[in-house]
PDB file of C-alpha atoms and ligand atoms in Angstrom:
ATOM      1  CA  MET A   1      21.901  45.610  31.372  1.00 62.00           C
ATOM      2  CA  SER A   2      20.708  42.047  31.674  1.00 85.00           C
ATOM      3  CA  ARG A   3      17.575  41.138  29.795  1.00 97.00           C
ATOM      4  CA  LYS A   4      15.628  37.932  30.348  1.00 98.00           C
ATOM      5  CA  PRO A   5      16.018  35.601  27.341  1.00 98.00           C
ATOM      6  CA  ILE A   6      12.920  34.742  25.351  1.00 98.00           C
ATOM      7  CA  ILE A   7      12.796  31.623  23.193  1.00 98.00           C
ATOM      8  CA  ALA A   8       9.779  31.349  20.930  1.00 98.00           C
ATOM      9  CA  GLY A   9       8.908  28.447  18.690  1.00 98.00           C
ATOM     10  CA  ASN A  10       7.058  29.444  15.516  1.00 98.00           C
ATOM     11  CA  TRP A  11       5.223  26.420  14.205  1.00 98.00           C
ATOM     12  CA  LYS A  12       3.953  28.099  11.039  1.00 98.00           C
ATOM     13  CA  MET A  13       1.294  25.930   9.288  1.00 98.00           C
ATOM     14  CA  ASN A  14       2.208  22.729  11.098  1.00 98.00           C
ATOM     15  CA  LYS A  15       0.493  20.399  13.594  1.00 98.00           C
ATOM     16  CA  THR A  16      -3.127  19.372  14.028  1.00 98.00           C
ATOM     17  CA  VAL A  17      -4.815  20.293  17.312  1.00 98.00           C
ATOM     18  CA  LYS A  18      -4.077  16.784  18.608  1.00 98.00           C
ATOM     19  CA  GLU A  19      -0.401  16.998  17.674  1.00 98.00           C
ATOM     20  CA  ALA A  20      -0.136  20.457  19.192  1.00 99.00           C
ATOM     21  CA  HIS A  21      -1.775  19.245  22.416  1.00 98.00           C
ATOM     22  CA  GLU A  22       0.610  16.273  22.648  1.00 98.00           C
ATOM     23  CA  PHE A  23       3.599  18.574  22.201  1.00 99.00           C
ATOM     24  CA  VAL A  24       2.476  20.959  24.949  1.00 98.00           C
ATOM     25  CA  GLU A  25       1.761  18.080  27.319  1.00 98.00           C
ATOM     26  CA  ALA A  26       5.298  16.804  26.694  1.00 98.00           C
ATOM     27  CA  VAL A  27       7.087  20.092  27.405  1.00 98.00           C
ATOM     28  CA  LYS A  28       4.943  22.236  29.686  1.00 98.00           C
ATOM     29  CA  ASP A  29       6.365  20.972  32.986  1.00 98.00           C
ATOM     30  CA  LYS A  30       9.949  20.889  31.734  1.00 98.00           C
ATOM     31  CA  VAL A  31      10.519  24.479  30.591  1.00 98.00           C
ATOM     32  CA  PRO A  32      12.742  26.711  32.769  1.00 98.00           C
ATOM     33  CA  ALA A  33      11.220  28.975  35.421  1.00 97.00           C
ATOM     34  CA  PRO A  34       9.772  32.192  33.965  1.00 97.00           C
ATOM     35  CA  GLU A  35      12.104  34.280  36.121  1.00 97.00           C
ATOM     36  CA  ILE A  36      14.993  32.821  34.089  1.00 97.00           C
ATOM     37  CA  VAL A  37      13.663  32.342  30.539  1.00 98.00           C
ATOM     38  CA  ASP A  38      10.407  33.101  28.750  1.00 98.00           C
ATOM     39  CA  SER A  39       9.407  29.961  26.822  1.00 98.00           C
ATOM     40  CA  VAL A  40       6.789  30.565  24.149  1.00 98.00           C
ATOM     41  CA  ILE A  41       5.077  28.497  21.471  1.00 99.00           C
ATOM     42  CA  ALA A  42       3.404  30.273  18.560  1.00 99.00           C
ATOM     43  CA  ALA A  43       0.798  27.930  17.126  1.00 99.00           C
ATOM     44  CA  PRO A  44      -1.872  27.976  14.412  1.00 98.00           C
ATOM     45  CA  PHE A  45      -5.125  29.690  15.454  1.00 98.00           C
ATOM     46  CA  LEU A  46      -7.119  26.449  15.559  1.00 98.00           C
ATOM     47  CA  ALA A  47      -4.955  25.012  18.319  1.00 98.00           C
ATOM     48  CA  LEU A  48      -4.789  28.107  20.537  1.00 98.00           C
ATOM     49  CA  ASP A  49      -7.869  27.466  22.681  1.00 98.00           C
ATOM     50  CA  ARG A  50      -6.698  23.965  23.522  1.00 98.00           C
ATOM     51  CA  LEU A  51      -3.075  24.970  24.094  1.00 98.00           C
ATOM     52  CA  VAL A  52      -3.906  27.860  26.422  1.00 98.00           C
ATOM     53  CA  ALA A  53      -5.939  25.414  28.530  1.00 98.00           C
ATOM     54  CA  ASP A  54      -3.158  22.802  28.375  1.00 98.00           C
ATOM     55  CA  ALA A  55      -0.454  25.288  29.387  1.00 98.00           C
ATOM     56  CA  LYS A  56      -2.474  26.854  32.212  1.00 98.00           C
ATOM     57  CA  GLY A  57      -0.607  26.629  35.507  1.00 98.00           C
ATOM     58  CA  SER A  58       2.684  25.896  33.742  1.00 98.00           C
ATOM     59  CA  ASP A  59       5.509  28.237  32.696  1.00 98.00           C
ATOM     60  CA  LEU A  60       4.913  27.772  28.970  1.00 98.00           C
ATOM     61  CA  LYS A  61       3.339  30.742  27.214  1.00 98.00           C
ATOM     62  CA  ILE A  62       1.205  30.573  24.090  1.00 98.00           C
ATOM     63  CA  ALA A  63       1.384  32.932  21.121  1.00 99.00           C
ATOM     64  CA  ALA A  64      -0.601  33.461  17.952  1.00 99.00           C
ATOM     65  CA  GLU A  65       1.256  33.660  14.646  1.00 98.00           C
ATOM     66  CA  ASN A  66      -0.728  36.668  13.427  1.00 98.00           C
ATOM     67  CA  VAL A  67      -3.588  38.964  14.400  1.00 98.00           C
ATOM     68  CA  HIS A  68      -5.820  41.466  12.616  1.00 98.00           C
ATOM     69  CA  PHE A  69      -5.704  45.076  13.754  1.00 98.00           C
ATOM     70  CA  GLU A  70      -9.472  45.611  13.983  1.00 98.00           C
ATOM     71  CA  ASN A  71     -11.539  44.292  16.878  1.00 98.00           C
ATOM     72  CA  SER A  72     -14.332  42.897  14.713  1.00 98.00           C
ATOM     73  CA  GLY A  73     -16.020  43.400  11.367  1.00 98.00           C
ATOM     74  CA  ALA A  74     -16.135  42.306   7.748  1.00 98.00           C
ATOM     75  CA  TYR A  75     -12.677  40.703   7.497  1.00 98.00           C
ATOM     76  CA  THR A  76     -13.432  37.184   6.327  1.00 98.00           C
ATOM     77  CA  GLY A  77     -10.965  34.629   7.589  1.00 98.00           C
ATOM     78  CA  GLU A  78      -9.209  36.956  10.036  1.00 98.00           C
ATOM     79  CA  VAL A  79      -8.774  36.708  13.821  1.00 98.00           C
ATOM     80  CA  SER A  80      -8.997  39.782  16.038  1.00 98.00           C
ATOM     81  CA  PRO A  81      -7.000  40.820  19.100  1.00 98.00           C
ATOM     82  CA  VAL A  82     -10.220  40.713  21.139  1.00 98.00           C
ATOM     83  CA  MET A  83     -10.575  37.028  20.285  1.00 98.00           C
ATOM     84  CA  LEU A  84      -6.968  36.251  21.241  1.00 98.00           C
ATOM     85  CA  GLU A  85      -7.217  38.160  24.512  1.00 98.00           C
ATOM     86  CA  ASP A  86     -10.452  36.347  25.326  1.00 98.00           C
ATOM     87  CA  LEU A  87      -8.704  32.979  24.878  1.00 98.00           C
ATOM     88  CA  GLY A  88      -5.834  33.972  27.169  1.00 98.00           C
ATOM     89  CA  VAL A  89      -3.155  34.109  24.489  1.00 98.00           C
ATOM     90  CA  GLN A  90      -0.178  36.137  25.758  1.00 98.00           C
ATOM     91  CA  TYR A  91       2.052  36.880  22.742  1.00 98.00           C
ATOM     92  CA  VAL A  92       1.559  37.424  19.031  1.00 99.00           C
ATOM     93  CA  VAL A  93       4.051  37.205  16.170  1.00 99.00           C
ATOM     94  CA  ILE A  94       3.650  40.194  13.860  1.00 98.00           C
ATOM     95  CA  GLY A  95       5.170  40.841  10.442  1.00 98.00           C
ATOM     96  CA  HIS A  96       6.861  37.508   9.871  1.00 98.00           C
ATOM     97  CA  SER A  97       8.685  37.622   6.534  1.00 97.00           C
ATOM     98  CA  GLU A  98       6.399  34.892   5.173  1.00 97.00           C
ATOM     99  CA  ARG A  99       3.377  37.098   5.885  1.00 98.00           C
ATOM    100  CA  ARG A 100       5.140  40.125   4.411  1.00 97.00           C
ATOM    101  CA  ALA A 101       6.065  38.174   1.259  1.00 97.00           C
ATOM    102  CA  MET A 102       2.929  36.065   0.745  1.00 97.00           C
ATOM    103  CA  PHE A 103       0.061  37.777   2.574  1.00 98.00           C
ATOM    104  CA  ALA A 104       0.537  41.468   1.837  1.00 96.00           C
ATOM    105  CA  GLU A 105       1.740  42.420   5.311  1.00 98.00           C
ATOM    106  CA  THR A 106       3.253  45.910   5.200  1.00 98.00           C
ATOM    107  CA  ASP A 107       5.109  48.126   7.653  1.00 98.00           C
ATOM    108  CA  GLU A 108       1.831  50.019   8.097  1.00 98.00           C
ATOM    109  CA  THR A 109      -0.228  46.934   8.964  1.00 98.00           C
ATOM    110  CA  VAL A 110       2.571  45.768  11.271  1.00 98.00           C
ATOM    111  CA  ASN A 111       2.350  49.068  13.141  1.00 98.00           C
ATOM    112  CA  LYS A 112      -1.450  48.863  13.393  1.00 98.00           C
ATOM    113  CA  LYS A 113      -1.131  45.321  14.732  1.00 99.00           C
ATOM    114  CA  VAL A 114       1.414  46.427  17.357  1.00 99.00           C
ATOM    115  CA  HIS A 115      -1.041  49.048  18.617  1.00 98.00           C
ATOM    116  CA  ALA A 116      -3.946  46.591  18.520  1.00 98.00           C
ATOM    117  CA  SER A 117      -1.896  44.044  20.482  1.00 98.00           C
ATOM    118  CA  PHE A 118      -1.114  46.463  23.283  1.00 98.00           C
ATOM    119  CA  ALA A 119      -4.769  47.494  23.443  1.00 98.00           C
ATOM    120  CA  HIS A 120      -5.568  43.848  24.221  1.00 98.00           C
ATOM    121  CA  HIS A 121      -2.716  42.874  26.523  1.00 98.00           C
ATOM    122  CA  LEU A 122      -0.852  40.843  23.917  1.00 98.00           C
ATOM    123  CA  VAL A 123       2.936  41.153  23.752  1.00 98.00           C
ATOM    124  CA  PRO A 124       4.015  41.714  20.139  1.00 99.00           C
ATOM    125  CA  ILE A 125       6.965  39.836  18.672  1.00 99.00           C
ATOM    126  CA  VAL A 126       7.778  42.039  15.681  1.00 99.00           C
ATOM    127  CA  CYS A 127       9.789  40.428  12.889  1.00 98.00           C
ATOM    128  CA  VAL A 128      12.194  42.429  10.757  1.00 98.00           C
ATOM    129  CA  GLY A 129      14.975  41.436   8.397  1.00 98.00           C
ATOM    130  CA  GLU A 130      16.516  41.890   4.997  1.00 97.00           C
ATOM    131  CA  THR A 131      16.560  39.749   1.849  1.00 95.00           C
ATOM    132  CA  LEU A 132      19.779  38.353   0.411  1.00 92.00           C
ATOM    133  CA  ASP A 133      19.675  41.006  -2.343  1.00 93.00           C
ATOM    134  CA  GLU A 134      19.335  43.777   0.203  1.00 95.00           C
ATOM    135  CA  ARG A 135      22.250  42.402   2.231  1.00 93.00           C
ATOM    136  CA  GLU A 136      24.508  41.893  -0.774  1.00 91.00           C
ATOM    137  CA  GLY A 137      23.537  45.325  -2.117  1.00 95.00           C
ATOM    138  CA  GLY A 138      24.670  46.924   1.162  1.00 95.00           C
ATOM    139  CA  ARG A 139      21.142  48.038   2.018  1.00 97.00           C
ATOM    140  CA  TRP A 140      20.431  46.056   5.189  1.00 97.00           C
ATOM    141  CA  GLN A 141      20.801  49.047   7.515  1.00 98.00           C
ATOM    142  CA  ALA A 142      18.290  51.147   5.564  1.00 98.00           C
ATOM    143  CA  VAL A 143      15.814  48.252   5.313  1.00 98.00           C
ATOM    144  CA  VAL A 144      15.984  47.243   8.962  1.00 98.00           C
ATOM    145  CA  LYS A 145      15.944  50.835  10.240  1.00 98.00           C
ATOM    146  CA  ASN A 146      12.833  51.563   8.176  1.00 98.00           C
ATOM    147  CA  GLN A 147      11.037  48.419   9.393  1.00 98.00           C
ATOM    148  CA  VAL A 148      11.866  49.126  13.046  1.00 98.00           C
ATOM    149  CA  THR A 149      11.001  52.822  12.844  1.00 98.00           C
ATOM    150  CA  LYS A 150       7.629  52.130  11.239  1.00 98.00           C
ATOM    151  CA  ALA A 151       6.794  49.266  13.617  1.00 98.00           C
ATOM    152  CA  PHE A 152       7.349  51.512  16.666  1.00 98.00           C
ATOM    153  CA  ALA A 153       5.560  54.586  15.240  1.00 98.00           C
ATOM    154  CA  GLY A 154       3.280  56.100  17.875  1.00 98.00           C
ATOM    155  CA  VAL A 155       4.187  53.485  20.492  1.00 98.00           C
ATOM    156  CA  PRO A 156       4.853  55.192  23.859  1.00 98.00           C
ATOM    157  CA  ALA A 157       8.129  54.378  25.641  1.00 98.00           C
ATOM    158  CA  ASP A 158       6.447  52.388  28.422  1.00 97.00           C
ATOM    159  CA  GLN A 159       4.986  50.025  25.795  1.00 98.00           C
ATOM    160  CA  ALA A 160       8.086  50.058  23.590  1.00 98.00           C
ATOM    161  CA  THR A 161      10.095  48.388  26.348  1.00 98.00           C
ATOM    162  CA  ALA A 162       7.737  45.403  26.188  1.00 98.00           C
ATOM    163  CA  VAL A 163       8.017  44.877  22.422  1.00 98.00           C
ATOM    164  CA  VAL A 164      10.086  41.854  21.409  1.00 98.00           C
ATOM    165  CA  VAL A 165      11.902  42.406  18.110  1.00 99.00           C
ATOM    166  CA  ALA A 166      12.876  39.326  16.104  1.00 98.00           C
ATOM    167  CA  TYR A 167      15.682  39.935  13.643  1.00 98.00           C
ATOM    168  CA  GLU A 168      15.271  37.325  10.936  1.00 97.00           C
ATOM    169  CA  PRO A 169      17.431  37.681   7.845  1.00 97.00           C
ATOM    170  CA  ILE A 170      15.157  36.250   5.163  1.00 95.00           C
ATOM    171  CA  TRP A 171      18.040  34.404   3.548  1.00 91.00           C
ATOM    172  CA  ALA A 172      18.528  32.387   6.750  1.00 90.00           C
ATOM    173  CA  ILE A 173      14.922  31.272   7.356  1.00 89.00           C
ATOM    174  CA  GLY A 174      14.344  27.592   6.711  1.00 83.00           C
ATOM    175  CA  THR A 175      17.434  27.465   4.511  1.00 86.00           C
ATOM    176  CA  GLY A 176      19.870  25.900   6.935  1.00 83.00           C
ATOM    177  CA  LYS A 177      22.037  29.029   6.520  1.00 80.00           C
ATOM    178  CA  THR A 178      22.490  30.800   9.830  1.00 79.00           C
ATOM    179  CA  ALA A 179      23.912  34.275   9.981  1.00 85.00           C
ATOM    180  CA  SER A 180      27.201  34.055  11.858  1.00 93.00           C
ATOM    181  CA  SER A 181      26.821  35.079  15.493  1.00 96.00           C
ATOM    182  CA  GLU A 182      28.820  38.237  14.771  1.00 96.00           C
ATOM    183  CA  GLN A 183      26.653  39.130  11.751  1.00 95.00           C
ATOM    184  CA  ALA A 184      23.474  38.527  13.758  1.00 97.00           C
ATOM    185  CA  ASN A 185      24.767  40.568  16.690  1.00 98.00           C
ATOM    186  CA  GLU A 186      25.821  43.419  14.434  1.00 98.00           C
ATOM    187  CA  VAL A 187      22.231  43.782  13.206  1.00 98.00           C
ATOM    188  CA  CYS A 188      20.686  43.294  16.648  1.00 98.00           C
ATOM    189  CA  HIS A 189      23.010  46.017  17.967  1.00 98.00           C
ATOM    190  CA  PHE A 190      21.989  48.240  15.054  1.00 98.00           C
ATOM    191  CA  ILE A 191      18.310  47.630  15.947  1.00 98.00           C
ATOM    192  CA  ARG A 192      19.043  48.714  19.518  1.00 98.00           C
ATOM    193  CA  GLU A 193      20.739  51.862  18.229  1.00 98.00           C
ATOM    194  CA  THR A 194      17.693  52.559  16.066  1.00 98.00           C
ATOM    195  CA  ILE A 195      15.402  52.198  19.088  1.00 98.00           C
ATOM    196  CA  THR A 196      17.757  54.445  21.100  1.00 98.00           C
ATOM    197  CA  ALA A 197      17.375  57.133  18.440  1.00 98.00           C
ATOM    198  CA  LEU A 198      13.570  56.741  18.526  1.00 98.00           C
ATOM    199  CA  TYR A 199      13.372  56.836  22.360  1.00 98.00           C
ATOM    200  CA  ASP A 200      16.478  56.818  24.538  1.00 98.00           C
ATOM    201  CA  LEU A 201      19.165  54.385  25.669  1.00 98.00           C
ATOM    202  CA  ALA A 202      17.306  53.347  28.832  1.00 98.00           C
ATOM    203  CA  THR A 203      14.283  52.314  26.767  1.00 98.00           C
ATOM    204  CA  ALA A 204      16.335  50.537  24.095  1.00 98.00           C
ATOM    205  CA  GLU A 205      18.271  48.591  26.711  1.00 98.00           C
ATOM    206  CA  GLN A 206      15.062  47.013  27.966  1.00 98.00           C
ATOM    207  CA  VAL A 207      13.829  45.846  24.564  1.00 98.00           C
ATOM    208  CA  ARG A 208      14.472  42.172  23.933  1.00 98.00           C
ATOM    209  CA  ILE A 209      15.840  41.344  20.506  1.00 98.00           C
ATOM    210  CA  GLN A 210      15.719  37.795  19.207  1.00 98.00           C
ATOM    211  CA  TYR A 211      17.619  36.284  16.326  1.00 97.00           C
ATOM    212  CA  GLY A 212      15.786  33.912  14.002  1.00 96.00           C
ATOM    213  CA  GLY A 213      16.964  31.876  11.030  1.00 95.00           C
ATOM    214  CA  SER A 214      17.884  28.192  11.187  1.00 93.00           C
ATOM    215  CA  VAL A 215      18.497  28.297  14.948  1.00 96.00           C
ATOM    216  CA  LYS A 216      18.984  24.835  16.435  1.00 97.00           C
ATOM    217  CA  PRO A 217      20.326  23.335  19.654  1.00 98.00           C
ATOM    218  CA  ALA A 218      23.821  23.173  18.118  1.00 97.00           C
ATOM    219  CA  ASN A 219      24.114  26.897  17.392  1.00 96.00           C
ATOM    220  CA  ILE A 220      21.885  28.635  19.938  1.00 97.00           C
ATOM    221  CA  GLY A 221      24.578  28.851  22.632  1.00 97.00           C
ATOM    222  CA  GLU A 222      26.909  30.888  20.468  1.00 97.00           C
ATOM    223  CA  LEU A 223      24.103  33.203  19.366  1.00 97.00           C
ATOM    224  CA  LEU A 224      22.874  33.827  22.912  1.00 97.00           C
ATOM    225  CA  ALA A 225      26.403  34.600  24.062  1.00 97.00           C
ATOM    226  CA  GLN A 226      26.344  37.771  21.928  1.00 97.00           C
ATOM    227  CA  SER A 227      25.833  41.136  23.605  1.00 97.00           C
ATOM    228  CA  ASP A 228      22.612  42.160  21.847  1.00 98.00           C
ATOM    229  CA  ILE A 229      20.888  38.823  21.206  1.00 98.00           C
ATOM    230  CA  ASP A 230      18.302  38.129  23.900  1.00 98.00           C
ATOM    231  CA  GLY A 231      16.659  35.049  22.524  1.00 98.00           C
ATOM    232  CA  ALA A 232      15.548  33.241  19.410  1.00 98.00           C
ATOM    233  CA  LEU A 233      12.522  32.832  17.178  1.00 98.00           C
ATOM    234  CA  VAL A 234      12.733  29.291  15.916  1.00 98.00           C
ATOM    235  CA  GLY A 235      10.816  27.539  13.157  1.00 97.00           C
ATOM    236  CA  GLY A 236      11.914  24.030  12.180  1.00 97.00           C
ATOM    237  CA  ALA A 237      13.773  23.174  15.384  1.00 98.00           C
ATOM    238  CA  SER A 238      10.756  24.044  17.539  1.00 98.00           C
ATOM    239  CA  LEU A 239       8.575  21.293  16.127  1.00 98.00           C
ATOM    240  CA  GLN A 240       9.997  18.453  18.225  1.00 98.00           C
ATOM    241  CA  PRO A 241       9.609  18.544  22.035  1.00 98.00           C
ATOM    242  CA  GLU A 242      13.215  17.414  22.697  1.00 98.00           C
ATOM    243  CA  SER A 243      14.644  20.034  20.419  1.00 98.00           C
ATOM    244  CA  PHE A 244      12.436  22.847  21.816  1.00 98.00           C
ATOM    245  CA  LEU A 245      13.439  21.861  25.351  1.00 98.00           C
ATOM    246  CA  ALA A 246      17.117  21.868  24.356  1.00 98.00           C
ATOM    247  CA  LEU A 247      16.674  25.405  23.019  1.00 98.00           C
ATOM    248  CA  VAL A 248      15.002  26.780  26.146  1.00 98.00           C
ATOM    249  CA  ASP A 249      17.521  24.977  28.364  1.00 98.00           C
ATOM    250  CA  ALA A 250      20.371  26.610  26.454  1.00 98.00           C
ATOM    251  CA  ALA A 251      18.962  30.013  27.426  1.00 97.00           C
ATOM    252  CA  LYS A 252      19.123  29.277  31.193  1.00 95.00           C
TER     253      LYS A 252
HETATM  254  C1  PEP B 301      10.959  31.285  11.560  1.00 91.68           C
HETATM  255  O1  PEP B 301       9.985  30.651  11.210  1.00 91.68           O
HETATM  256  O2  PEP B 301      10.777  32.393  12.067  1.00 91.68           O
HETATM  257  C2  PEP B 301      12.288  30.712  11.389  1.00 91.68           C
HETATM  258  C3  PEP B 301      13.331  31.392  11.800  1.00 91.68           C
HETATM  259  O3  PEP B 301      12.368  29.463  10.815  1.00 91.68           O
HETATM  260  P1  PEP B 301      13.648  28.451  10.861  1.00 91.68           P
HETATM  261  O4  PEP B 301      14.107  28.410  12.289  1.00 91.68           O
HETATM  262  O5  PEP B 301      13.098  27.151  10.392  1.00 91.68           O
HETATM  263  O6  PEP B 301      14.692  29.028   9.954  1.00 91.68           O
END
């Protein structure tokens, strides 16, 4: 089964609106055709309005880095899926390990956010992955299976096929340590098996699974050559236009 690669830059808390705008202007007409690769930038909330307008008519897609699960209400400082849909945002990163570790994101809130995203035509990019302790303690299967199972809870098969799962071993994020391609593929394959058990093989084969963790132009080719890796979620190396373009080009 051939799945279309999806390369998503995750800017985290970087770039002013002006810097974000300049980046999008520099890359938007150079990304590959959307029939070949999905090219996505996940940017801070403040820049989204501007970036959606900048990217309009191009093949670059814009993502939020988080979303709340309620449509509106007394949630000071939060941004709702209604607001993102209204702007024209197309994807949303959910459950990044930094949000799980620092902002009380749980498997339950991840699941609520997945449902809220589908209700508002946002494609969820759901992050899962184990810590170094969990890997060295031989617990990565249990951890990843639990995260995936809870993220997909109550999601019907026709929506499940649209979910993008990002496998990001926490020990490889921003550390310069990349999981070897074989290690990364082993977990991505395991994620597909987990989704097969939740649904069926036909559903699991449509789900795109990204690897994330110190991906850069020099190592993306080897990662994408693996059987179960369908793209990358990239932090540091997505901040420069040349490097982001090298990443999306490698997925062609
Ligand atoms: C990330 O932010 O999801 C990430 C993988 O970061 P980096 O590529 O910098 O390791």
